[in-house]
Short mmCIF file of C-alpha atoms and ligand atoms in Angstrom, two decimals:
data_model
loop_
_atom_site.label_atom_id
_atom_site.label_comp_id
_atom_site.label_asym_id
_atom_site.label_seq_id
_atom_site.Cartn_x
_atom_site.Cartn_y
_atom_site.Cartn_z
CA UNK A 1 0.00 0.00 0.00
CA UNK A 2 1.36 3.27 -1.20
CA UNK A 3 1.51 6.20 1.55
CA UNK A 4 -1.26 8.47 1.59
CA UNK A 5 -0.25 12.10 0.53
CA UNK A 6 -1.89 13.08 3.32
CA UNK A 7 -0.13 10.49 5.55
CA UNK A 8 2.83 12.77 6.81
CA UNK A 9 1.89 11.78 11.00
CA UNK A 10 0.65 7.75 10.24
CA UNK A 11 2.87 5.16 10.36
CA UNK A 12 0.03 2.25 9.80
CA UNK A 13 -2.18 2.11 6.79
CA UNK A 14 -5.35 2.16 5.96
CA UNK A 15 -7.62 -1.06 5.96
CA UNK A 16 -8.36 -2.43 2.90
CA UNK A 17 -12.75 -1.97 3.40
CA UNK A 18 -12.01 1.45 4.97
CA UNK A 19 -9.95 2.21 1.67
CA UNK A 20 -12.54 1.09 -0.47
CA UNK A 21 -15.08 2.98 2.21
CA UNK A 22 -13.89 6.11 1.76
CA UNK A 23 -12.61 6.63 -1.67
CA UNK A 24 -14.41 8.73 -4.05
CA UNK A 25 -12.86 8.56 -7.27
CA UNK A 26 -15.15 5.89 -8.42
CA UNK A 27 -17.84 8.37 -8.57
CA UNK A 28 -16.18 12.22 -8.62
CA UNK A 29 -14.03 11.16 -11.54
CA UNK A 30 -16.76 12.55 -13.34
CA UNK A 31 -15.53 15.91 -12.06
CA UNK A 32 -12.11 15.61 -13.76
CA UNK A 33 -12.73 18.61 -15.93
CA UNK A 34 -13.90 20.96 -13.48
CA UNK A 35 -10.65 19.87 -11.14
CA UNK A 36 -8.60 20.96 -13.96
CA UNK A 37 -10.21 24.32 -14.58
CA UNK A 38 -9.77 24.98 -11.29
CA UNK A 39 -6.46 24.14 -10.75
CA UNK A 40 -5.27 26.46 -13.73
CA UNK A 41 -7.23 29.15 -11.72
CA UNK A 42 -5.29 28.40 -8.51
CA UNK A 43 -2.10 28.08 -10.69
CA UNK A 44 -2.83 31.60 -12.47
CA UNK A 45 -3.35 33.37 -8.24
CA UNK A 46 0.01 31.93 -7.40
CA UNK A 47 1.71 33.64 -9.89
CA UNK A 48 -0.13 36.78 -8.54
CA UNK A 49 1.01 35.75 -5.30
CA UNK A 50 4.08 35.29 -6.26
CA UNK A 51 4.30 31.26 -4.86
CA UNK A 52 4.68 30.35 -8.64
CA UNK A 53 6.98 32.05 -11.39
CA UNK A 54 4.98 32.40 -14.98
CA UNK A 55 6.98 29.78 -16.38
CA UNK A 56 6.23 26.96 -13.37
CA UNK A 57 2.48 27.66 -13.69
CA UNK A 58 3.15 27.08 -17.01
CA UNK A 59 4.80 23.79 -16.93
CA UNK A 60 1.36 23.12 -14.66
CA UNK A 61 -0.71 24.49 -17.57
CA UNK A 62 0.13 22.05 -19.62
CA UNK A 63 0.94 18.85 -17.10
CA UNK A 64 -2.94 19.53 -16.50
CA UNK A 65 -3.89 19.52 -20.29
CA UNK A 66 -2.13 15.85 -20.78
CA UNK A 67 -3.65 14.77 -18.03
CA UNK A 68 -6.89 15.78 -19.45
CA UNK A 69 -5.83 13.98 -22.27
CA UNK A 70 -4.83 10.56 -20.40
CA UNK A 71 -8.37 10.90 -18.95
CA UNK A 72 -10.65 11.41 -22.41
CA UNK A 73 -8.47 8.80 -23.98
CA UNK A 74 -9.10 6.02 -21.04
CA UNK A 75 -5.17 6.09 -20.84
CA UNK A 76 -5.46 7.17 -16.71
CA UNK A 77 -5.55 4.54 -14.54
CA UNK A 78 -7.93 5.80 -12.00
CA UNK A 79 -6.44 4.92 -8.24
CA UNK A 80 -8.73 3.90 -4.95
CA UNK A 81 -5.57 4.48 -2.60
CA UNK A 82 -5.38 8.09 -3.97
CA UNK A 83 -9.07 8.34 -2.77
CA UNK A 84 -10.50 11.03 -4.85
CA UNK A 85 -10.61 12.84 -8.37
CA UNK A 86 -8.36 15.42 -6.63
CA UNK A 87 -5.41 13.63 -5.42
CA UNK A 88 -5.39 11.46 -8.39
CA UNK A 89 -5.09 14.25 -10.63
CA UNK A 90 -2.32 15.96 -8.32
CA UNK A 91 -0.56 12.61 -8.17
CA UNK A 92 -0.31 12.41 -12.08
CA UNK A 93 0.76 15.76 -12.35
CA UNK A 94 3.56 15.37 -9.76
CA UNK A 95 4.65 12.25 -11.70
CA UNK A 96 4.96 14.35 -14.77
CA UNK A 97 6.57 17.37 -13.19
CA UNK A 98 8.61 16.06 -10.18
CA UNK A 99 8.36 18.29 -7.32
CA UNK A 100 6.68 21.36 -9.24
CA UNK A 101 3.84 19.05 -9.00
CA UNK A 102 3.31 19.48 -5.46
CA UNK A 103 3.17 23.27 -5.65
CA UNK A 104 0.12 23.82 -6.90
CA UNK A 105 -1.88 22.82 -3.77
CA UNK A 106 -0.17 25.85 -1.97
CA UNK A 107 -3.14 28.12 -0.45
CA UNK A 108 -5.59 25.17 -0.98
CA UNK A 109 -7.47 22.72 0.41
CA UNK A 110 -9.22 19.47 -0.61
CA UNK A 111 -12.32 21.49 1.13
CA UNK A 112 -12.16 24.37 -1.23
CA UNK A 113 -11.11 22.91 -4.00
CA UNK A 114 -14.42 20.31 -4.22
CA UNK A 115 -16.39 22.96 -3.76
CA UNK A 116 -15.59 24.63 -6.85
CA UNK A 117 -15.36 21.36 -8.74
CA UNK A 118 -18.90 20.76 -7.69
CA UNK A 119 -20.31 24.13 -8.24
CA UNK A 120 -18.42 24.37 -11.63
CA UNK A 121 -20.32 20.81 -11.99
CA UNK A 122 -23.90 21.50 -10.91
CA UNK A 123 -23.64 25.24 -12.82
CA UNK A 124 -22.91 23.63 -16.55
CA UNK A 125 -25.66 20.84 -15.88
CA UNK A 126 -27.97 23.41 -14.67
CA UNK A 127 -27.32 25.02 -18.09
CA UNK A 128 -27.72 22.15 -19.62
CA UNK A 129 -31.43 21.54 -17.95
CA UNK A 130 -32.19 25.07 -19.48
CA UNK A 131 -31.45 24.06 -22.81
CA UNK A 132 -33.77 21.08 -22.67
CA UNK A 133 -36.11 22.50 -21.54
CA UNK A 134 -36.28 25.49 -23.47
CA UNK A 135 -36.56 22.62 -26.58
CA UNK A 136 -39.28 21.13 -24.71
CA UNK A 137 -41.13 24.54 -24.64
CA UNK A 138 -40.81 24.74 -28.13
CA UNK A 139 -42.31 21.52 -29.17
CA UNK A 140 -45.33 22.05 -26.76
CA UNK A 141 -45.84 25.73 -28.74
CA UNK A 142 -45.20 23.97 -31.62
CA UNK A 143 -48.07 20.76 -31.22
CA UNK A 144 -50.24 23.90 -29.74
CA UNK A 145 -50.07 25.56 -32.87
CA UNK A 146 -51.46 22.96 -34.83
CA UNK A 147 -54.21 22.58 -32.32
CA UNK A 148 -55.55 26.07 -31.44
CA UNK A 149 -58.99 25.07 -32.74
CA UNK A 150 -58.75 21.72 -31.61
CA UNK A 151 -61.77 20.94 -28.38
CA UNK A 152 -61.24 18.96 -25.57
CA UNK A 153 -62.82 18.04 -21.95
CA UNK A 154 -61.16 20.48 -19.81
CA UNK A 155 -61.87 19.70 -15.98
CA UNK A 156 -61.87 19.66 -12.78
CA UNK A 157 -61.77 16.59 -10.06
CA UNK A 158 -61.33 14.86 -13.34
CA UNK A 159 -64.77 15.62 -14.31
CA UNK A 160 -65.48 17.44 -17.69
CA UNK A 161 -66.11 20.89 -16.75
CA UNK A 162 -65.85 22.99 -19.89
CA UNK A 163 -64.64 22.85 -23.44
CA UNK A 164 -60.96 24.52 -24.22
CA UNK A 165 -58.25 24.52 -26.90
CA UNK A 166 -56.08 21.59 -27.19
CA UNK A 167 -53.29 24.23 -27.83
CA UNK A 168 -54.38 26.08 -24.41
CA UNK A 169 -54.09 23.02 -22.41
CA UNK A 170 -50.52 21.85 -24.24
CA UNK A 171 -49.60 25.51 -23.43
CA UNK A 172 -50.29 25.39 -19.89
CA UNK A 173 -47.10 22.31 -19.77
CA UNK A 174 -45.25 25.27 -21.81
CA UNK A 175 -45.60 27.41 -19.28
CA UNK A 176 -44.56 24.96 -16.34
CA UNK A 177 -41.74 24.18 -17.95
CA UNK A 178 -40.37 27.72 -18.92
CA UNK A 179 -40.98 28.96 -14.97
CA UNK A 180 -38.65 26.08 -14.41
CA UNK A 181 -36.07 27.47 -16.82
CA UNK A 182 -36.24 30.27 -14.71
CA UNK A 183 -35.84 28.83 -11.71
CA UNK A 184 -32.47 27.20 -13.00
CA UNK A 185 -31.65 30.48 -14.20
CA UNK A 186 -32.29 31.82 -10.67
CA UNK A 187 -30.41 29.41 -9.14
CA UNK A 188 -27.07 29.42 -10.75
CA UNK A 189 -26.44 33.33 -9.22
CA UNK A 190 -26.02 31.09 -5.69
CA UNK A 191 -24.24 28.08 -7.41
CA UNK A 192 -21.77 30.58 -9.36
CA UNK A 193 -20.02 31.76 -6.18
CA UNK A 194 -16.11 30.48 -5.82
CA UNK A 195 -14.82 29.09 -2.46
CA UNK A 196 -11.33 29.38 -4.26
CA UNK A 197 -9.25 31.11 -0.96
CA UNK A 198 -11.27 29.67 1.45
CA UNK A 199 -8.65 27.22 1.83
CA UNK A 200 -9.07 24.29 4.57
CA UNK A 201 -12.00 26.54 6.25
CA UNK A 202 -10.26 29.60 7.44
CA UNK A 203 -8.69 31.58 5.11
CA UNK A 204 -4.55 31.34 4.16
CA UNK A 205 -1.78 33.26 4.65
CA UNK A 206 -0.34 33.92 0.69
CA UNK A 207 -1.73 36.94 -0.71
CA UNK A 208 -4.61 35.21 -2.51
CA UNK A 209 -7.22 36.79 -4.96
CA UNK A 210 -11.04 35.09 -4.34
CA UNK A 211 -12.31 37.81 -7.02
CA UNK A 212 -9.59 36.76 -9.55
CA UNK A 213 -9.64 32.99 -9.49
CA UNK A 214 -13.79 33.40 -9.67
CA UNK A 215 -13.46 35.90 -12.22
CA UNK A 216 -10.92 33.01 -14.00
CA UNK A 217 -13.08 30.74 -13.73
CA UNK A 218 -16.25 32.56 -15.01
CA UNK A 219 -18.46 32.35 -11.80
CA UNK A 220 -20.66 35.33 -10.90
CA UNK A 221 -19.11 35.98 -7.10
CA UNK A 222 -16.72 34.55 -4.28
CA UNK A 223 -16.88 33.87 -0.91
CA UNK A 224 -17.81 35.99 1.99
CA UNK A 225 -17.00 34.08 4.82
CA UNK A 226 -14.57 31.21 4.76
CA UNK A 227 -15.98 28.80 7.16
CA UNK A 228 -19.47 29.01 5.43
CA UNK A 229 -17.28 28.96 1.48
CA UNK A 230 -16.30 25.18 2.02
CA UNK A 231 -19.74 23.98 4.18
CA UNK A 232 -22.31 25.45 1.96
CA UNK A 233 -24.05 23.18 0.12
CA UNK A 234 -26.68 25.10 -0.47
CA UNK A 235 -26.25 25.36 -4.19
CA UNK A 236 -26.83 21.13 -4.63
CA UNK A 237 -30.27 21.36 -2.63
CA UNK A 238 -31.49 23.92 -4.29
CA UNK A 239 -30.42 22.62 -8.00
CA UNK A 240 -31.74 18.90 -7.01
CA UNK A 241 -35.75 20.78 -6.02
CA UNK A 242 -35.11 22.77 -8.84
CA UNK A 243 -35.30 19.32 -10.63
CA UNK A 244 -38.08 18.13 -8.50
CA UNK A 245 -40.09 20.43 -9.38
CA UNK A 246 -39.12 20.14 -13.12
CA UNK A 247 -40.30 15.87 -12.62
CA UNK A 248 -43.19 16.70 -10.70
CA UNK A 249 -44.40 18.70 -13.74
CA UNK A 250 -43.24 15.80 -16.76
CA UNK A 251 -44.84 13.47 -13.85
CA UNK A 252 -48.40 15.59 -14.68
CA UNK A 253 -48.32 15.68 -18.14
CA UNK A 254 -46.99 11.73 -18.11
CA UNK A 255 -50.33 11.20 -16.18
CA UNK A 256 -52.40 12.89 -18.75
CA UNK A 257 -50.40 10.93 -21.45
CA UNK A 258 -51.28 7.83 -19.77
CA UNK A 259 -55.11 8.46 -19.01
CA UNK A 260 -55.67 10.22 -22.37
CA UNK A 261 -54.07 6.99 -24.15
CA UNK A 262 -56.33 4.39 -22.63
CA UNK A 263 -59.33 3.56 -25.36
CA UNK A 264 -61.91 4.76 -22.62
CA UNK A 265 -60.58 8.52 -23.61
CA UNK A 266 -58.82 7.51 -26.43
CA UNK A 267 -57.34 11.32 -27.16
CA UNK A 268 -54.10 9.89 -28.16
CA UNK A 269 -52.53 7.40 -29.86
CA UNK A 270 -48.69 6.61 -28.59
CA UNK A 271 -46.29 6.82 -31.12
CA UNK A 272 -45.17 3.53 -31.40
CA UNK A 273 -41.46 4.79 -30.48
CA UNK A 274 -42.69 5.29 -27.01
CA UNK A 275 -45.01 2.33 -26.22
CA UNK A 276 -44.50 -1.13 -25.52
CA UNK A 277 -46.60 -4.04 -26.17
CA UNK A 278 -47.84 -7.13 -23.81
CA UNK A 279 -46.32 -10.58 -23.86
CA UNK A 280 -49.54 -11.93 -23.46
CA UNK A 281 -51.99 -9.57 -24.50
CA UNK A 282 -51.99 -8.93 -27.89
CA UNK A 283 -54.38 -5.74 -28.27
CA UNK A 284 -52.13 -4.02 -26.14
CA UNK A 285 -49.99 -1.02 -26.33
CA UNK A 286 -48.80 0.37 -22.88
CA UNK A 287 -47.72 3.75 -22.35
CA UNK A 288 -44.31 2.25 -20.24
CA UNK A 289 -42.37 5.36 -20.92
CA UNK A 290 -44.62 7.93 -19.58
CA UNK A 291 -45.21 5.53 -16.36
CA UNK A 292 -41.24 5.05 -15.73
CA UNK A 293 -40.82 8.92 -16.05
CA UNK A 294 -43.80 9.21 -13.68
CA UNK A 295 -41.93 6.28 -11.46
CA UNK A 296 -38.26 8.40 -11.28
CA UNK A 297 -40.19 11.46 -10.20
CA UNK A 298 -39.82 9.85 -6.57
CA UNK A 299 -36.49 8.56 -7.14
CA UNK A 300 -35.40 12.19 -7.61
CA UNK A 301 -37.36 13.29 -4.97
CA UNK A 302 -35.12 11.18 -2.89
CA UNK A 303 -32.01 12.54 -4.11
CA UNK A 304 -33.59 15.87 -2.87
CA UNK A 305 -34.31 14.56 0.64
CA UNK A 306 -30.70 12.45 0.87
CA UNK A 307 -29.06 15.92 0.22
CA UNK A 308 -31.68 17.61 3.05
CA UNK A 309 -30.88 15.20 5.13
CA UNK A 310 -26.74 14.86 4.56
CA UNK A 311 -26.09 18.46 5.14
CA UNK A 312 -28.98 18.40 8.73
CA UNK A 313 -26.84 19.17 11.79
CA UNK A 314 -23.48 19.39 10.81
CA UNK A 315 -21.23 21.50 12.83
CA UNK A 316 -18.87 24.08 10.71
CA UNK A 317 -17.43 23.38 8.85
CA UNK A 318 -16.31 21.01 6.45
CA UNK A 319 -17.18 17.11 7.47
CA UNK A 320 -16.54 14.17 5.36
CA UNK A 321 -20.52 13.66 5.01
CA UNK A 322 -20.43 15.97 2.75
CA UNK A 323 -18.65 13.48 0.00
CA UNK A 324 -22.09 12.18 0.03
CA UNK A 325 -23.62 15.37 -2.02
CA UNK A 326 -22.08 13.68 -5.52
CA UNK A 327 -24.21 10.47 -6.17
CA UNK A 328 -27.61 11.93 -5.46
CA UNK A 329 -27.45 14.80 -7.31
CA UNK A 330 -25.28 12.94 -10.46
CA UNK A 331 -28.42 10.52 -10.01
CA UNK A 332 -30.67 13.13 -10.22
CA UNK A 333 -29.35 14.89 -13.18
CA UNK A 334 -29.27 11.72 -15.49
CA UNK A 335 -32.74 11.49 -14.42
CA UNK A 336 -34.08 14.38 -15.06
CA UNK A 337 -32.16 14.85 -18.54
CA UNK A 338 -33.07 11.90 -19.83
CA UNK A 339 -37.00 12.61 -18.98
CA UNK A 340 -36.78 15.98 -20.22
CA UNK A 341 -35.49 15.21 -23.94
CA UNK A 342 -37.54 12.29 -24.46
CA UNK A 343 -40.68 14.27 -23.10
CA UNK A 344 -39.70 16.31 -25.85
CA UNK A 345 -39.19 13.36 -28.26
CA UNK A 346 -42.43 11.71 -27.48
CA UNK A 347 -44.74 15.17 -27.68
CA UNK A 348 -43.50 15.61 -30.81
CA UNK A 349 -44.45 12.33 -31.88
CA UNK A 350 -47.56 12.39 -30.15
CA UNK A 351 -50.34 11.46 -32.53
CA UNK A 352 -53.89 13.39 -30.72
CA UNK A 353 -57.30 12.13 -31.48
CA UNK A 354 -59.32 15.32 -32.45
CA UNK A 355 -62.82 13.16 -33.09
CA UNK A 356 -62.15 11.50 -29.77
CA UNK A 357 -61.96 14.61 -28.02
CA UNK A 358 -64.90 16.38 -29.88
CA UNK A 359 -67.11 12.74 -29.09
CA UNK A 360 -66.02 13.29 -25.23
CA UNK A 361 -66.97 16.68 -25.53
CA UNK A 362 -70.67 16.24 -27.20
CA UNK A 363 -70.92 13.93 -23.84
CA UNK A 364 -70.09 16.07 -20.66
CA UNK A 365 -72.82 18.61 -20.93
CA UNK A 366 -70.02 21.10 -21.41
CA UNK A 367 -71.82 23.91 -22.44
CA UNK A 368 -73.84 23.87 -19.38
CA UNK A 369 -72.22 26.94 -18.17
CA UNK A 370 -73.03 28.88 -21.47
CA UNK A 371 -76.78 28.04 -20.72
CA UNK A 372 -77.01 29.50 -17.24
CA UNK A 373 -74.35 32.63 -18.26
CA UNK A 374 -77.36 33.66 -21.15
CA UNK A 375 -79.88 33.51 -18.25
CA UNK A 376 -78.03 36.00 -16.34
CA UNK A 377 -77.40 38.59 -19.43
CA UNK A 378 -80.80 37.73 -19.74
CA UNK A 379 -81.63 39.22 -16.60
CA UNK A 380 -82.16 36.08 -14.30
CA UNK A 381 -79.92 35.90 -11.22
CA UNK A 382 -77.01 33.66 -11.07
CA UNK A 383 -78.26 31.35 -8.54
CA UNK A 384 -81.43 30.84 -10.29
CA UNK A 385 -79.68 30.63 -13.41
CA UNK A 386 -77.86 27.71 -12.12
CA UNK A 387 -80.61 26.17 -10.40
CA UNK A 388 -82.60 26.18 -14.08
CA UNK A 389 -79.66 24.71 -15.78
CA UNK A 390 -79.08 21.82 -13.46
CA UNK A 391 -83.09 20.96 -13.81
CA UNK A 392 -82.25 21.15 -18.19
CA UNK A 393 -79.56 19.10 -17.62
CA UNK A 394 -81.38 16.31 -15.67
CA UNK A 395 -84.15 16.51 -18.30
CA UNK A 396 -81.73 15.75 -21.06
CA UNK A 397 -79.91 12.92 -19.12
CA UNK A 398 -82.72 11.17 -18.84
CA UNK A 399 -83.23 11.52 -22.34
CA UNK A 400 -79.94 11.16 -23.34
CA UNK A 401 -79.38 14.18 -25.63
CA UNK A 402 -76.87 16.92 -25.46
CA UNK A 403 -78.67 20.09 -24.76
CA UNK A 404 -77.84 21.78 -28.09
CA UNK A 405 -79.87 18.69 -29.49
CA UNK A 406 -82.55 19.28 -27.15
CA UNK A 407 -85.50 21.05 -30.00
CA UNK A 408 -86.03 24.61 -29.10
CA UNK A 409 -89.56 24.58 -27.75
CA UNK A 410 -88.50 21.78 -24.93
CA UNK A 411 -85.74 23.97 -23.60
CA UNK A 412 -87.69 27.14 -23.69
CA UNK A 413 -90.54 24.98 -21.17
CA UNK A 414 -87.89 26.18 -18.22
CA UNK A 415 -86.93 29.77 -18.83
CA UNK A 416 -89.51 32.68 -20.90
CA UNK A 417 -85.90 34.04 -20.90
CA UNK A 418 -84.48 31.05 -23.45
CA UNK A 419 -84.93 32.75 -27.11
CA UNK A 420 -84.03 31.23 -30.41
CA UNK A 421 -80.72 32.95 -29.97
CA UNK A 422 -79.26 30.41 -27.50
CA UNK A 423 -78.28 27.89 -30.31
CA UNK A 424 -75.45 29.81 -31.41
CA UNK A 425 -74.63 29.74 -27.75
CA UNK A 426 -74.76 26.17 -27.10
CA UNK A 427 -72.08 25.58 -29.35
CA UNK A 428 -68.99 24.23 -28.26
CA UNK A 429 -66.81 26.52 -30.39
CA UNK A 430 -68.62 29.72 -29.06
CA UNK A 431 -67.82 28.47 -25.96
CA UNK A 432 -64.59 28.42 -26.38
CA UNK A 433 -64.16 31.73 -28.54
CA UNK A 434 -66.27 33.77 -26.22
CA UNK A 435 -63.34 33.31 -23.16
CA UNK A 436 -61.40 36.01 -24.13
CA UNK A 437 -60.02 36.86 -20.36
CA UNK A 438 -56.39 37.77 -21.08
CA UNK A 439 -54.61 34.08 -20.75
CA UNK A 440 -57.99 32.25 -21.32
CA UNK A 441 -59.26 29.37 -23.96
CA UNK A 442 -60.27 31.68 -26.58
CA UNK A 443 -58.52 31.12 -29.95
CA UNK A 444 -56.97 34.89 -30.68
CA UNK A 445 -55.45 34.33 -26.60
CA UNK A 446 -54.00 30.81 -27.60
CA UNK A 447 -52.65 32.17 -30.57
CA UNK A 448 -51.16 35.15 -28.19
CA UNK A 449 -49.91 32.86 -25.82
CA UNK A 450 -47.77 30.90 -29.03
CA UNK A 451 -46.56 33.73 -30.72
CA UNK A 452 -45.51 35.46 -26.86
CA UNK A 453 -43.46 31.71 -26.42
CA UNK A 454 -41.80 32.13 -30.05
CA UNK A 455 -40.93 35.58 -29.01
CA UNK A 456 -39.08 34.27 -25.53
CA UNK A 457 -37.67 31.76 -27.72
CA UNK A 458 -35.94 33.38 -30.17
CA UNK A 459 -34.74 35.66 -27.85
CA UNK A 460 -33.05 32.66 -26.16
CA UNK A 461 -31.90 31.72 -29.58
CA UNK A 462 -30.31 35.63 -30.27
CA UNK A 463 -29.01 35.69 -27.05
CA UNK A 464 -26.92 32.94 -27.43
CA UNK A 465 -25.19 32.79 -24.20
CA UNK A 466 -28.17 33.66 -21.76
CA UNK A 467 -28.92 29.33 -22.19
N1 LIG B 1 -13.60 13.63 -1.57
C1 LIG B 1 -13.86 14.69 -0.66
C2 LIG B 1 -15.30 15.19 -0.80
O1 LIG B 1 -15.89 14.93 -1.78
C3 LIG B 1 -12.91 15.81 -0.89
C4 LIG B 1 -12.66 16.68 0.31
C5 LIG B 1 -11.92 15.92 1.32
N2 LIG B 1 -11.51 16.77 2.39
C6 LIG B 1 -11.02 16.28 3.57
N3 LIG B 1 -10.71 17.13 4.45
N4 LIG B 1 -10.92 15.00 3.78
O2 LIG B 1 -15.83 15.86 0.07
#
């Protein structure tokens, strides 16, 4: 067993299972390219400091860019004794460089450094989150577009309640989905903050820049207080709800996908890309993706609560439970990526069912509401209205008609209010066109709502660099 860099005082090593305990390289290798931006941050404030000459940091420049190499060619071989993605990294370069190697972690700490790698980490995932989504927004606008005139059941309790646009209800995911763009957007000010300087918790002695490495590194801020710089893991909580929040919203729509596919409502047909079939049951095509994305919603709410619970009740300020912030949130990332493009994928694909929907809507006594709303411009109070409407709406159960099919002289028995001008109100599509409250059902607000989306999108798209 090879001594531990850190092993300066032991003179026994390690156990074998409390090697294999502790290490973290099988996991925070994935942070190797952070760990090297970093360290050619550090590098660049010890010249400042004047710890390294140009020329050394250099020499560390470019040790660090072959061992970036060894790593994207497979050609490292990564090392459980060295326990983590730091110290194998340092070790490398110190093999390269002799003892110039073992500058660099002058004015640092393992506690700082991780930090960074981490934040460095979370922030370009976090980016990455923003540009699925934002291509997730897009094909919602875009199926919406095609289906602004499109009716459907909209409800409450899960009962039909009035008729809407296809488009308005496809929007409504659109605009889930862009609040949580935002809210990654929000949250990367608070993950963009260096610890660089921070050092083991308390601050060091060279003449160290916080502003310059963070500035190097192309976060937003640095520290403000030391102890809290390497014990904050603030920044991982909030990115992991900020991804609950973004499964608890596919979770929603992969409900609707699932109800809306089953024959009983039969508003879509799954592309057979995303459906699976039964080994038994031949007439069967199960909407498997939609359920599994529904299933990892609760897998990445447990990320969320491991993190809550990791960080509960530990004293300042760093402690070796905090090693255990990488898996949940690398867990949760992969989850919520993956769900997030093929959400996109499989609404684009999505094949809807227009004469289903318009059936379902002939059935629900949907344009109940429209009835008792032309009492009241009518003159009749709304309480009465309603009480009228319900008694029309018995009378045509039990005769099972829609009331636009009931014949005009039937439905004018219960009101001397009801005139021959109420067809034209009893239509679905009137229904729909007269809700023209800003952000409502009616078609010239859907259409607002798509072209207001396009605008935010090709905004994105000109800003380049605000994704
Ligand atoms: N692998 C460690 C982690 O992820 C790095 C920091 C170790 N620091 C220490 N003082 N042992 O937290």
């Amino acid at each position: 067993m090879t001594k531990k860099m850190w092993g300066g005082r032991f003179t026994e090593s390690v156990a074998a299972e409390v090697e294999a305990y502790t290490a973290s390289v099988g996991f925070d290798r994935l942070l190797y390219r952070q760990d090297i931006t970093g360290s050619k941050a550090h590098a660049a404030m010890l010249v400042k400091a004047g710890v390294l000459t140009a020329d050394e940091a250099q020499k560390i420049r470019e040790g660090l860019d072959t061992i970036l190499q060894e790593i994207e060619s497979g050609a490292l071989s990564w090392r459980d004794d060295l326990e983590d993605v730091h110290m194998n990294i340092e070790h490398r370069l110190t093999e390269l460089l002799g003892p110039l190697g073992r500058k660099l972690h002058t004015g640092r700490s393992r506690n700082d450094q991780v930090n960074l790698d981490f934040r460095l980490y979370v922030s370009s995932r976090l980016r990455q989150w923003r540009l699925l989504l934002s291509r997730l927004v897009k094909v919602l606008a875009d199926r919406a577009s095609q289906h602004v005139h499109t009716i459907l059941p909209g409800y409450t309790h899960l009962q039909p309640a009035q008729p809407i646009s296809l488009g308005h209800h496809l929007l409504a995911y659109a605009q889930m989905f862009r609040r949580d763009f935002d809210r990654a957007g929000d949250a990367l000010a608070r993950v963009e903050v260096s610890p660089l300087g921070a050092a083991a918790l308390a601050g060091t002695t060279y003449a160290l820049d916080p502003a310059m490495t963070a500035a190097e590194v192309g976060f937003q801020s640095h520290f403000a207080n030391s102890l809290d710089a390497v014990s904050d893991r603030d920044y991982v909580l909030e990115a992991t709800f900020v991804g609950s929040v973004i499964m608890a919203h596919l979770s929603r729509l992969c409900e609707e996908i699932i109800l809306w596919a089953n024959p009983n409502f039969g508003y879509v047909a799954l592309p057979d890309a995303f459906a699976t079939g039964s080994s038994i049951m031949p007439q069967k095509k199960n909407p498997d993706v939609a359920e599994l994305m529904r299933g990892k919603t609760g897998r990445v709410y447990g990320d969320l609560m491991s993190l809550l619970t990791m960080v509960k009740g530990l004293p300042l300020a760093y402690n070796r439970d905090m090693q255990e912030d990488k898996e949940p949130f690398f867990d949760a990332d992969a989850t919520v990526s993956a769900s997030v493009s093929i959400m996109a994928d499989m609404m684009h694909a999505m094949i809807f069912r227009p004469e289903n929907m318009g059936r379902a809507v002939q059935a629900g006594f949907l344009n109940a509401t429209e009835l008792a709303d032309y009492l009241v411009t009518k003159g009749m109070p709304f309480r009465e209205a309603h009480h009228v409407t319900g008694a029309v709406v018995a009378h045509c159960e039990k005769k099972g008609l829609g009331i636009e099919m009931l014949p005009f002289e039937e439905l004018a028995e219960f009101s001397d209010l009801i005139n021959e001008d109420v067809a034209d109100i009893l239509a679905y599509e009137t229904a729909v066109a007269r809700r023209t409250t800003p952000g409502g059902t009616a078609y010239q607000n859907v259409e607002k709502q798509i072209s207001d989306i396009e605008m935010w999108l090709q905004a994105l798209e000109d800003g380049g660099g605000s994704v």
